[in-house]
Amino acid sequence: MSELVSTRIRNTAGKLGLPHLAETIREYTRRADEGKMGYLDFLDLVLSEELAVRDDRRFRQGLRLSKLPHHKTLDECDFSFQPDLDPRKVKDLATRSFVEGKANAALLGPPGVGKTHIAAALAVAACRAGYSIYFTSLDDMVRNLKTAEAAGRLTNKLGTYLRPGVLVVDEVGYQPLERAEANLVFQVISKRYEMGSIILTSNKTFSEWGQVFGDEVLATAILDRLLHHCEVISINGPSYRLKNRLQAIERETEAA
């Protein structure tokens, strides 16, 4: 390829918003020459590479905006530590079929058993597949909605929790809510019903949600919409955090 043509392609690629192509056109042509590619194969190579770069850029941007506490994957989850948890059920969720169906997933269990890790990993998988994601604890969501309501901006703030394709709501049940606060949660759940997926974690069984939301009727209304299309996974095992702490203590004792 002549220098003149190469320069024209780089300039055109820049105007089209294809900076990767502008930077790598010489590498593409080298690979095409070595592989003796035809015109269509060369075009397929260039478009496939550009799509991969764009998808990776979108993925990284999506993670940056997601507020996720970490970007760990299911491969980093030690399922052997929770023998009562069937990893196949979790990995089935990672196929994102429930997200495609705008259904929900609930992870229930005591503190420290890995609920948040799994929820975040499922969100990362959804983000990789092109879905927008957002992470919040229930307390933070309620606090933000109350502040917005007091300022007359509730409708606008609700959009934060309604727009994402997947909303992760962590730590449901750690603090009881007042009825007005529970009503704000109901608005989010009801407006997302069959419109987008929710992944939630809770240390309470569903039978205890009446206490969490301070009203049995409101709790039932929330559960009715949440559980209509929902995969539920209960994790009843030892705490990862306690395991790590005990291991640290053992190392300190041995060192002493």
PDB file of C-alpha atoms in Angstrom:
ATOM      1  CA  MET A   1       0.000   0.000   0.000  1.00  0.00           C
ATOM      2  CA  SER A   2       1.393   3.392  -0.977  1.00  0.00           C
ATOM      3  CA  GLU A   3       2.057   6.037   1.670  1.00  0.00           C
ATOM      4  CA  LEU A   4      -0.506   8.336   0.030  1.00  0.00           C
ATOM      5  CA  VAL A   5      -3.288   5.740   0.208  1.00  0.00           C
ATOM      6  CA  SER A   6      -2.321   4.813   3.753  1.00  0.00           C
ATOM      7  CA  THR A   7      -2.528   8.463   4.826  1.00  0.00           C
ATOM      8  CA  ARG A   8      -5.921   8.900   3.148  1.00  0.00           C
ATOM      9  CA  ILE A   9      -7.287   5.800   4.929  1.00  0.00           C
ATOM     10  CA  ARG A  10      -5.993   7.009   8.300  1.00  0.00           C
ATOM     11  CA  ASN A  11      -7.589  10.418   7.782  1.00  0.00           C
ATOM     12  CA  THR A  12     -10.891   8.900   6.675  1.00  0.00           C
ATOM     13  CA  ALA A  13     -10.882   6.440   9.591  1.00  0.00           C
ATOM     14  CA  GLY A  14     -10.312   9.341  11.984  1.00  0.00           C
ATOM     15  CA  LYS A  15     -13.258  11.271  10.557  1.00  0.00           C
ATOM     16  CA  LEU A  16     -15.456   8.175  10.880  1.00  0.00           C
ATOM     17  CA  GLY A  17     -14.549   7.805  14.536  1.00  0.00           C
ATOM     18  CA  LEU A  18     -12.391   4.708  13.987  1.00  0.00           C
ATOM     19  CA  PRO A  19      -9.136   5.608  15.757  1.00  0.00           C
ATOM     20  CA  HIS A  20      -8.067   1.981  16.092  1.00  0.00           C
ATOM     21  CA  LEU A  21      -8.241   1.493  12.326  1.00  0.00           C
ATOM     22  CA  ALA A  22      -6.284   4.699  11.799  1.00  0.00           C
ATOM     23  CA  GLU A  23      -3.534   3.385  14.073  1.00  0.00           C
ATOM     24  CA  THR A  24      -3.387  -0.182  12.775  1.00  0.00           C
ATOM     25  CA  ILE A  25      -4.086  -0.025   9.031  1.00  0.00           C
ATOM     26  CA  ARG A  26      -0.517  -0.995   8.218  1.00  0.00           C
ATOM     27  CA  GLU A  27      -0.769  -4.053  10.511  1.00  0.00           C
ATOM     28  CA  TYR A  28      -4.023  -5.076   8.811  1.00  0.00           C
ATOM     29  CA  THR A  29      -2.506  -4.812   5.348  1.00  0.00           C
ATOM     30  CA  ARG A  30       0.559  -6.781   6.461  1.00  0.00           C
ATOM     31  CA  ARG A  31      -1.666  -9.602   7.744  1.00  0.00           C
ATOM     32  CA  ALA A  32      -3.685  -9.465   4.543  1.00  0.00           C
ATOM     33  CA  ASP A  33      -0.562  -9.726   2.395  1.00  0.00           C
ATOM     34  CA  GLU A  34       0.822 -12.621   4.437  1.00  0.00           C
ATOM     35  CA  GLY A  35      -2.492 -14.475   4.318  1.00  0.00           C
ATOM     36  CA  LYS A  36      -3.111 -13.609   0.669  1.00  0.00           C
ATOM     37  CA  MET A  37      -6.585 -12.437   1.621  1.00  0.00           C
ATOM     38  CA  GLY A  38      -9.219 -11.531  -0.901  1.00  0.00           C
ATOM     39  CA  TYR A  39     -11.006  -8.195  -0.711  1.00  0.00           C
ATOM     40  CA  LEU A  40     -13.995  -9.543   1.244  1.00  0.00           C
ATOM     41  CA  ASP A  41     -11.792 -11.408   3.730  1.00  0.00           C
ATOM     42  CA  PHE A  42      -9.750  -8.255   4.294  1.00  0.00           C
ATOM     43  CA  LEU A  43     -12.908  -6.212   4.844  1.00  0.00           C
ATOM     44  CA  ASP A  44     -14.214  -8.849   7.270  1.00  0.00           C
ATOM     45  CA  LEU A  45     -10.927  -8.712   9.196  1.00  0.00           C
ATOM     46  CA  VAL A  46     -11.017  -4.942   9.541  1.00  0.00           C
ATOM     47  CA  LEU A  47     -14.683  -4.760  10.573  1.00  0.00           C
ATOM     48  CA  SER A  48     -14.372  -7.641  13.051  1.00  0.00           C
ATOM     49  CA  GLU A  49     -11.348  -6.071  14.714  1.00  0.00           C
ATOM     50  CA  GLU A  50     -13.042  -2.681  14.916  1.00  0.00           C
ATOM     51  CA  LEU A  51     -16.176  -4.217  16.428  1.00  0.00           C
ATOM     52  CA  ALA A  52     -14.097  -6.061  19.046  1.00  0.00           C
ATOM     53  CA  VAL A  53     -12.278  -2.863  19.994  1.00  0.00           C
ATOM     54  CA  ARG A  54     -15.538  -0.923  20.218  1.00  0.00           C
ATOM     55  CA  ASP A  55     -17.192  -3.639  22.334  1.00  0.00           C
ATOM     56  CA  ASP A  56     -14.237  -3.700  24.712  1.00  0.00           C
ATOM     57  CA  ARG A  57     -14.332   0.095  25.015  1.00  0.00           C
ATOM     58  CA  ARG A  58     -18.077  -0.007  25.726  1.00  0.00           C
ATOM     59  CA  PHE A  59     -17.558  -2.774  28.292  1.00  0.00           C
ATOM     60  CA  ARG A  60     -14.874  -0.866  30.169  1.00  0.00           C
ATOM     61  CA  GLN A  61     -16.971   2.303  30.109  1.00  0.00           C
ATOM     62  CA  GLY A  62     -20.000   0.372  31.359  1.00  0.00           C
ATOM     63  CA  LEU A  63     -18.026  -1.032  34.282  1.00  0.00           C
ATOM     64  CA  ARG A  64     -16.691   2.409  35.138  1.00  0.00           C
ATOM     65  CA  LEU A  65     -20.214   3.838  35.381  1.00  0.00           C
ATOM     66  CA  SER A  66     -21.740   0.826  37.112  1.00  0.00           C
ATOM     67  CA  LYS A  67     -20.695   1.630  40.717  1.00  0.00           C
ATOM     68  CA  LEU A  68     -19.846  -2.061  41.177  1.00  0.00           C
ATOM     69  CA  PRO A  69     -17.700  -2.670  44.282  1.00  0.00           C
ATOM     70  CA  HIS A  70     -15.425  -4.940  42.233  1.00  0.00           C
ATOM     71  CA  HIS A  71     -15.221  -6.458  38.776  1.00  0.00           C
ATOM     72  CA  LYS A  72     -14.641 -10.073  39.802  1.00  0.00           C
ATOM     73  CA  THR A  73     -16.001 -12.900  37.684  1.00  0.00           C
ATOM     74  CA  LEU A  74     -17.528 -16.246  38.583  1.00  0.00           C
ATOM     75  CA  ASP A  75     -14.179 -17.884  37.779  1.00  0.00           C
ATOM     76  CA  GLU A  76     -12.851 -16.179  40.901  1.00  0.00           C
ATOM     77  CA  CYS A  77     -15.603 -17.596  43.111  1.00  0.00           C
ATOM     78  CA  ASP A  78     -14.588 -20.511  45.372  1.00  0.00           C
ATOM     79  CA  PHE A  79     -17.653 -22.715  45.031  1.00  0.00           C
ATOM     80  CA  SER A  80     -15.919 -25.540  46.905  1.00  0.00           C
ATOM     81  CA  PHE A  81     -16.223 -23.505  50.109  1.00  0.00           C
ATOM     82  CA  GLN A  82     -20.023 -23.634  49.802  1.00  0.00           C
ATOM     83  CA  PRO A  83     -20.783 -27.350  49.252  1.00  0.00           C
ATOM     84  CA  ASP A  84     -24.555 -26.785  49.515  1.00  0.00           C
ATOM     85  CA  LEU A  85     -24.456 -24.308  46.615  1.00  0.00           C
ATOM     86  CA  ASP A  86     -24.816 -25.891  43.179  1.00  0.00           C
ATOM     87  CA  PRO A  87     -22.421 -23.926  40.917  1.00  0.00           C
ATOM     88  CA  ARG A  88     -24.428 -25.020  37.880  1.00  0.00           C
ATOM     89  CA  LYS A  89     -27.374 -22.897  39.023  1.00  0.00           C
ATOM     90  CA  VAL A  90     -25.159 -19.843  39.312  1.00  0.00           C
ATOM     91  CA  LYS A  91     -23.455 -20.479  35.977  1.00  0.00           C
ATOM     92  CA  ASP A  92     -26.866 -20.908  34.346  1.00  0.00           C
ATOM     93  CA  LEU A  93     -27.653 -17.362  35.485  1.00  0.00           C
ATOM     94  CA  ALA A  94     -24.393 -16.207  33.898  1.00  0.00           C
ATOM     95  CA  THR A  95     -25.802 -17.203  30.508  1.00  0.00           C
ATOM     96  CA  ARG A  96     -27.982 -14.103  30.981  1.00  0.00           C
ATOM     97  CA  SER A  97     -31.192 -15.791  29.830  1.00  0.00           C
ATOM     98  CA  PHE A  98     -33.002 -14.192  32.761  1.00  0.00           C
ATOM     99  CA  VAL A  99     -31.678 -10.781  31.686  1.00  0.00           C
ATOM    100  CA  GLU A 100     -32.858 -11.341  28.132  1.00  0.00           C
ATOM    101  CA  GLY A 101     -36.293 -12.188  29.527  1.00  0.00           C
ATOM    102  CA  LYS A 102     -36.266  -9.101  31.784  1.00  0.00           C
ATOM    103  CA  ALA A 103     -36.593 -11.423  34.783  1.00  0.00           C
ATOM    104  CA  ASN A 104     -34.905 -11.186  38.179  1.00  0.00           C
ATOM    105  CA  ALA A 105     -32.441 -13.107  40.344  1.00  0.00           C
ATOM    106  CA  ALA A 106     -32.367 -13.229  44.135  1.00  0.00           C
ATOM    107  CA  LEU A 107     -29.427 -14.423  46.244  1.00  0.00           C
ATOM    108  CA  LEU A 108     -30.383 -15.174  49.823  1.00  0.00           C
ATOM    109  CA  GLY A 109     -28.212 -16.132  52.786  1.00  0.00           C
ATOM    110  CA  PRO A 110     -26.378 -14.942  55.883  1.00  0.00           C
ATOM    111  CA  PRO A 111     -23.582 -12.352  55.717  1.00  0.00           C
ATOM    112  CA  GLY A 112     -20.259 -13.337  54.188  1.00  0.00           C
ATOM    113  CA  VAL A 113     -21.345 -16.305  52.057  1.00  0.00           C
ATOM    114  CA  GLY A 114     -20.526 -14.644  48.710  1.00  0.00           C
ATOM    115  CA  LYS A 115     -23.873 -13.154  47.664  1.00  0.00           C
ATOM    116  CA  THR A 116     -22.424  -9.795  46.624  1.00  0.00           C
ATOM    117  CA  HIS A 117     -19.524 -11.442  44.768  1.00  0.00           C
ATOM    118  CA  ILE A 118     -21.933 -13.549  42.721  1.00  0.00           C
ATOM    119  CA  ALA A 119     -24.319 -10.655  42.097  1.00  0.00           C
ATOM    120  CA  ALA A 120     -21.489  -8.429  40.878  1.00  0.00           C
ATOM    121  CA  ALA A 121     -20.068 -11.232  38.712  1.00  0.00           C
ATOM    122  CA  LEU A 122     -23.472 -11.737  37.060  1.00  0.00           C
ATOM    123  CA  ALA A 123     -23.622  -8.005  36.406  1.00  0.00           C
ATOM    124  CA  VAL A 124     -20.145  -8.067  34.844  1.00  0.00           C
ATOM    125  CA  ALA A 125     -21.269 -10.894  32.548  1.00  0.00           C
ATOM    126  CA  ALA A 126     -24.341  -8.882  31.550  1.00  0.00           C
ATOM    127  CA  CYS A 127     -22.198  -5.821  30.873  1.00  0.00           C
ATOM    128  CA  ARG A 128     -19.885  -7.893  28.682  1.00  0.00           C
ATOM    129  CA  ALA A 129     -22.962  -8.938  26.688  1.00  0.00           C
ATOM    130  CA  GLY A 130     -23.924  -5.314  26.063  1.00  0.00           C
ATOM    131  CA  TYR A 131     -26.384  -4.578  28.868  1.00  0.00           C
ATOM    132  CA  SER A 132     -26.118  -1.429  30.958  1.00  0.00           C
ATOM    133  CA  ILE A 133     -25.718  -2.159  34.670  1.00  0.00           C
ATOM    134  CA  TYR A 134     -25.903  -0.248  37.941  1.00  0.00           C
ATOM    135  CA  PHE A 135     -25.060  -1.313  41.494  1.00  0.00           C
ATOM    136  CA  THR A 136     -26.468   0.093  44.727  1.00  0.00           C
ATOM    137  CA  SER A 137     -27.135  -1.012  48.261  1.00  0.00           C
ATOM    138  CA  LEU A 138     -30.787  -0.766  49.266  1.00  0.00           C
ATOM    139  CA  ASP A 139     -29.917   1.804  51.935  1.00  0.00           C
ATOM    140  CA  ASP A 140     -28.081   4.036  49.452  1.00  0.00           C
ATOM    141  CA  MET A 141     -30.935   3.808  46.947  1.00  0.00           C
ATOM    142  CA  VAL A 142     -33.526   4.760  49.574  1.00  0.00           C
ATOM    143  CA  ARG A 143     -31.362   7.599  50.885  1.00  0.00           C
ATOM    144  CA  ASN A 144     -30.854   9.027  47.398  1.00  0.00           C
ATOM    145  CA  LEU A 145     -34.536   8.755  46.533  1.00  0.00           C
ATOM    146  CA  LYS A 146     -35.586  10.440  49.789  1.00  0.00           C
ATOM    147  CA  THR A 147     -33.169  13.305  49.161  1.00  0.00           C
ATOM    148  CA  ALA A 148     -34.441  13.705  45.601  1.00  0.00           C
ATOM    149  CA  GLU A 149     -38.071  13.591  46.752  1.00  0.00           C
ATOM    150  CA  ALA A 150     -37.440  16.326  49.319  1.00  0.00           C
ATOM    151  CA  ALA A 151     -35.870  18.454  46.577  1.00  0.00           C
ATOM    152  CA  GLY A 152     -38.722  17.829  44.125  1.00  0.00           C
ATOM    153  CA  ARG A 153     -36.521  15.749  41.830  1.00  0.00           C
ATOM    154  CA  LEU A 154     -37.862  12.259  42.533  1.00  0.00           C
ATOM    155  CA  THR A 155     -38.908  11.502  38.941  1.00  0.00           C
ATOM    156  CA  ASN A 156     -35.468  12.406  37.655  1.00  0.00           C
ATOM    157  CA  LYS A 157     -33.685  10.356  40.321  1.00  0.00           C
ATOM    158  CA  LEU A 158     -35.889   7.330  39.728  1.00  0.00           C
ATOM    159  CA  GLY A 159     -34.377   7.242  36.255  1.00  0.00           C
ATOM    160  CA  THR A 160     -31.019   6.299  37.797  1.00  0.00           C
ATOM    161  CA  TYR A 161     -32.562   3.007  38.896  1.00  0.00           C
ATOM    162  CA  LEU A 162     -34.963   2.492  35.991  1.00  0.00           C
ATOM    163  CA  ARG A 163     -32.692   3.069  32.994  1.00  0.00           C
ATOM    164  CA  PRO A 164     -30.116   0.265  33.413  1.00  0.00           C
ATOM    165  CA  GLY A 165     -30.799  -3.063  31.780  1.00  0.00           C
ATOM    166  CA  VAL A 166     -29.672  -4.709  35.035  1.00  0.00           C
ATOM    167  CA  LEU A 167     -30.049  -3.146  38.472  1.00  0.00           C
ATOM    168  CA  VAL A 168     -28.141  -4.790  41.332  1.00  0.00           C
ATOM    169  CA  VAL A 169     -29.675  -4.063  44.756  1.00  0.00           C
ATOM    170  CA  ASP A 170     -27.398  -5.253  47.544  1.00  0.00           C
ATOM    171  CA  GLU A 171     -28.044  -5.818  51.254  1.00  0.00           C
ATOM    172  CA  VAL A 172     -31.835  -5.931  51.321  1.00  0.00           C
ATOM    173  CA  GLY A 173     -32.893  -6.375  54.939  1.00  0.00           C
ATOM    174  CA  TYR A 174     -29.832  -5.152  56.795  1.00  0.00           C
ATOM    175  CA  GLN A 175     -31.778  -2.136  58.038  1.00  0.00           C
ATOM    176  CA  PRO A 176     -35.578  -1.970  58.492  1.00  0.00           C
ATOM    177  CA  LEU A 177     -37.356   0.700  56.473  1.00  0.00           C
ATOM    178  CA  GLU A 178     -40.120   3.090  57.321  1.00  0.00           C
ATOM    179  CA  ARG A 179     -43.291   2.795  55.281  1.00  0.00           C
ATOM    180  CA  ALA A 180     -42.532   5.906  53.213  1.00  0.00           C
ATOM    181  CA  GLU A 181     -39.101   4.501  52.420  1.00  0.00           C
ATOM    182  CA  ALA A 182     -40.580   1.121  51.503  1.00  0.00           C
ATOM    183  CA  ASN A 183     -42.976   2.900  49.147  1.00  0.00           C
ATOM    184  CA  LEU A 184     -40.004   4.368  47.282  1.00  0.00           C
ATOM    185  CA  VAL A 185     -38.613   0.851  46.861  1.00  0.00           C
ATOM    186  CA  PHE A 186     -42.003  -0.306  45.614  1.00  0.00           C
ATOM    187  CA  GLN A 187     -41.941   2.409  42.946  1.00  0.00           C
ATOM    188  CA  VAL A 188     -38.607   1.133  41.636  1.00  0.00           C
ATOM    189  CA  ILE A 189     -39.680  -2.522  41.681  1.00  0.00           C
ATOM    190  CA  SER A 190     -43.075  -1.902  40.092  1.00  0.00           C
ATOM    191  CA  LYS A 191     -41.737   0.389  37.355  1.00  0.00           C
ATOM    192  CA  ARG A 192     -39.003  -2.113  36.457  1.00  0.00           C
ATOM    193  CA  TYR A 193     -41.474  -5.019  36.411  1.00  0.00           C
ATOM    194  CA  GLU A 194     -41.049  -6.806  33.061  1.00  0.00           C
ATOM    195  CA  MET A 195     -39.052  -3.798  31.827  1.00  0.00           C
ATOM    196  CA  GLY A 196     -35.595  -4.665  33.166  1.00  0.00           C
ATOM    197  CA  SER A 197     -33.824  -7.155  35.399  1.00  0.00           C
ATOM    198  CA  ILE A 198     -33.023  -6.863  39.079  1.00  0.00           C
ATOM    199  CA  ILE A 199     -30.338  -8.856  40.874  1.00  0.00           C
ATOM    200  CA  LEU A 200     -30.710  -8.557  44.621  1.00  0.00           C
ATOM    201  CA  THR A 201     -29.001  -9.948  47.693  1.00  0.00           C
ATOM    202  CA  SER A 202     -30.644 -10.332  51.081  1.00  0.00           C
ATOM    203  CA  ASN A 203     -29.848 -11.811  54.457  1.00  0.00           C
ATOM    204  CA  LYS A 204     -33.573 -12.249  55.116  1.00  0.00           C
ATOM    205  CA  THR A 205     -35.967 -14.920  53.903  1.00  0.00           C
ATOM    206  CA  PHE A 206     -38.915 -13.641  51.926  1.00  0.00           C
ATOM    207  CA  SER A 207     -41.198 -14.449  54.868  1.00  0.00           C
ATOM    208  CA  GLU A 208     -39.276 -11.826  56.875  1.00  0.00           C
ATOM    209  CA  TRP A 209     -39.691  -9.032  54.337  1.00  0.00           C
ATOM    210  CA  GLY A 210     -42.790  -7.728  56.101  1.00  0.00           C
ATOM    211  CA  GLN A 211     -40.491  -6.756  58.979  1.00  0.00           C
ATOM    212  CA  VAL A 212     -37.925  -5.285  56.585  1.00  0.00           C
ATOM    213  CA  PHE A 213     -40.432  -3.037  54.816  1.00  0.00           C
ATOM    214  CA  GLY A 214     -42.512  -2.274  57.873  1.00  0.00           C
ATOM    215  CA  ASP A 215     -45.760  -3.262  56.181  1.00  0.00           C
ATOM    216  CA  GLU A 216     -46.942  -6.755  55.260  1.00  0.00           C
ATOM    217  CA  VAL A 217     -49.213  -5.528  52.469  1.00  0.00           C
ATOM    218  CA  LEU A 218     -46.469  -3.414  50.854  1.00  0.00           C
ATOM    219  CA  ALA A 219     -43.944  -6.221  51.236  1.00  0.00           C
ATOM    220  CA  THR A 220     -46.360  -8.613  49.539  1.00  0.00           C
ATOM    221  CA  ALA A 221     -46.868  -6.162  46.673  1.00  0.00           C
ATOM    222  CA  ILE A 222     -43.098  -5.870  46.227  1.00  0.00           C
ATOM    223  CA  LEU A 223     -42.583  -9.631  46.329  1.00  0.00           C
ATOM    224  CA  ASP A 224     -45.473 -10.213  43.929  1.00  0.00           C
ATOM    225  CA  ARG A 225     -43.732  -8.218  41.210  1.00  0.00           C
ATOM    226  CA  LEU A 226     -40.220  -9.286  42.084  1.00  0.00           C
ATOM    227  CA  LEU A 227     -40.860 -13.030  42.237  1.00  0.00           C
ATOM    228  CA  HIS A 228     -43.236 -13.379  39.289  1.00  0.00           C
ATOM    229  CA  HIS A 229     -40.219 -13.940  37.031  1.00  0.00           C
ATOM    230  CA  CYS A 230     -37.313 -14.693  39.350  1.00  0.00           C
ATOM    231  CA  GLU A 231     -34.532 -17.226  39.887  1.00  0.00           C
ATOM    232  CA  VAL A 232     -33.876 -17.713  43.605  1.00  0.00           C
ATOM    233  CA  ILE A 233     -30.627 -19.120  44.987  1.00  0.00           C
ATOM    234  CA  SER A 234     -30.201 -19.709  48.705  1.00  0.00           C
ATOM    235  CA  ILE A 235     -26.675 -19.900  50.105  1.00  0.00           C
ATOM    236  CA  ASN A 236     -26.514 -21.385  53.580  1.00  0.00           C
ATOM    237  CA  GLY A 237     -22.888 -21.938  54.432  1.00  0.00           C
ATOM    238  CA  PRO A 238     -19.841 -20.553  56.240  1.00  0.00           C
ATOM    239  CA  SER A 239     -18.579 -16.992  55.835  1.00  0.00           C
ATOM    240  CA  TYR A 240     -15.739 -16.304  53.388  1.00  0.00           C
ATOM    241  CA  ARG A 241     -14.755 -13.298  55.458  1.00  0.00           C
ATOM    242  CA  LEU A 242     -14.552 -15.337  58.649  1.00  0.00           C
ATOM    243  CA  LYS A 243     -12.541 -17.980  56.791  1.00  0.00           C
ATOM    244  CA  ASN A 244     -10.038 -15.358  55.603  1.00  0.00           C
ATOM    245  CA  ARG A 245      -9.831 -13.828  59.075  1.00  0.00           C
ATOM    246  CA  LEU A 246      -9.188 -17.202  60.720  1.00  0.00           C
ATOM    247  CA  GLN A 247      -6.483 -17.974  58.164  1.00  0.00           C
ATOM    248  CA  ALA A 248      -4.825 -14.628  58.905  1.00  0.00           C
ATOM    249  CA  ILE A 249      -4.929 -15.346  62.635  1.00  0.00           C
ATOM    250  CA  GLU A 250      -3.367 -18.764  62.054  1.00  0.00           C
ATOM    251  CA  ARG A 251      -0.551 -17.220  60.005  1.00  0.00           C
ATOM    252  CA  GLU A 252       0.069 -14.606  62.697  1.00  0.00           C
ATOM    253  CA  THR A 253       0.130 -17.313  65.368  1.00  0.00           C
ATOM    254  CA  GLU A 254       2.577 -19.453  63.382  1.00  0.00           C
ATOM    255  CA  ALA A 255       4.808 -16.446  62.754  1.00  0.00           C
ATOM    256  CA  ALA A 256       4.864 -15.677  66.474  1.00  0.00           C
TER     257      ALA A 256
END
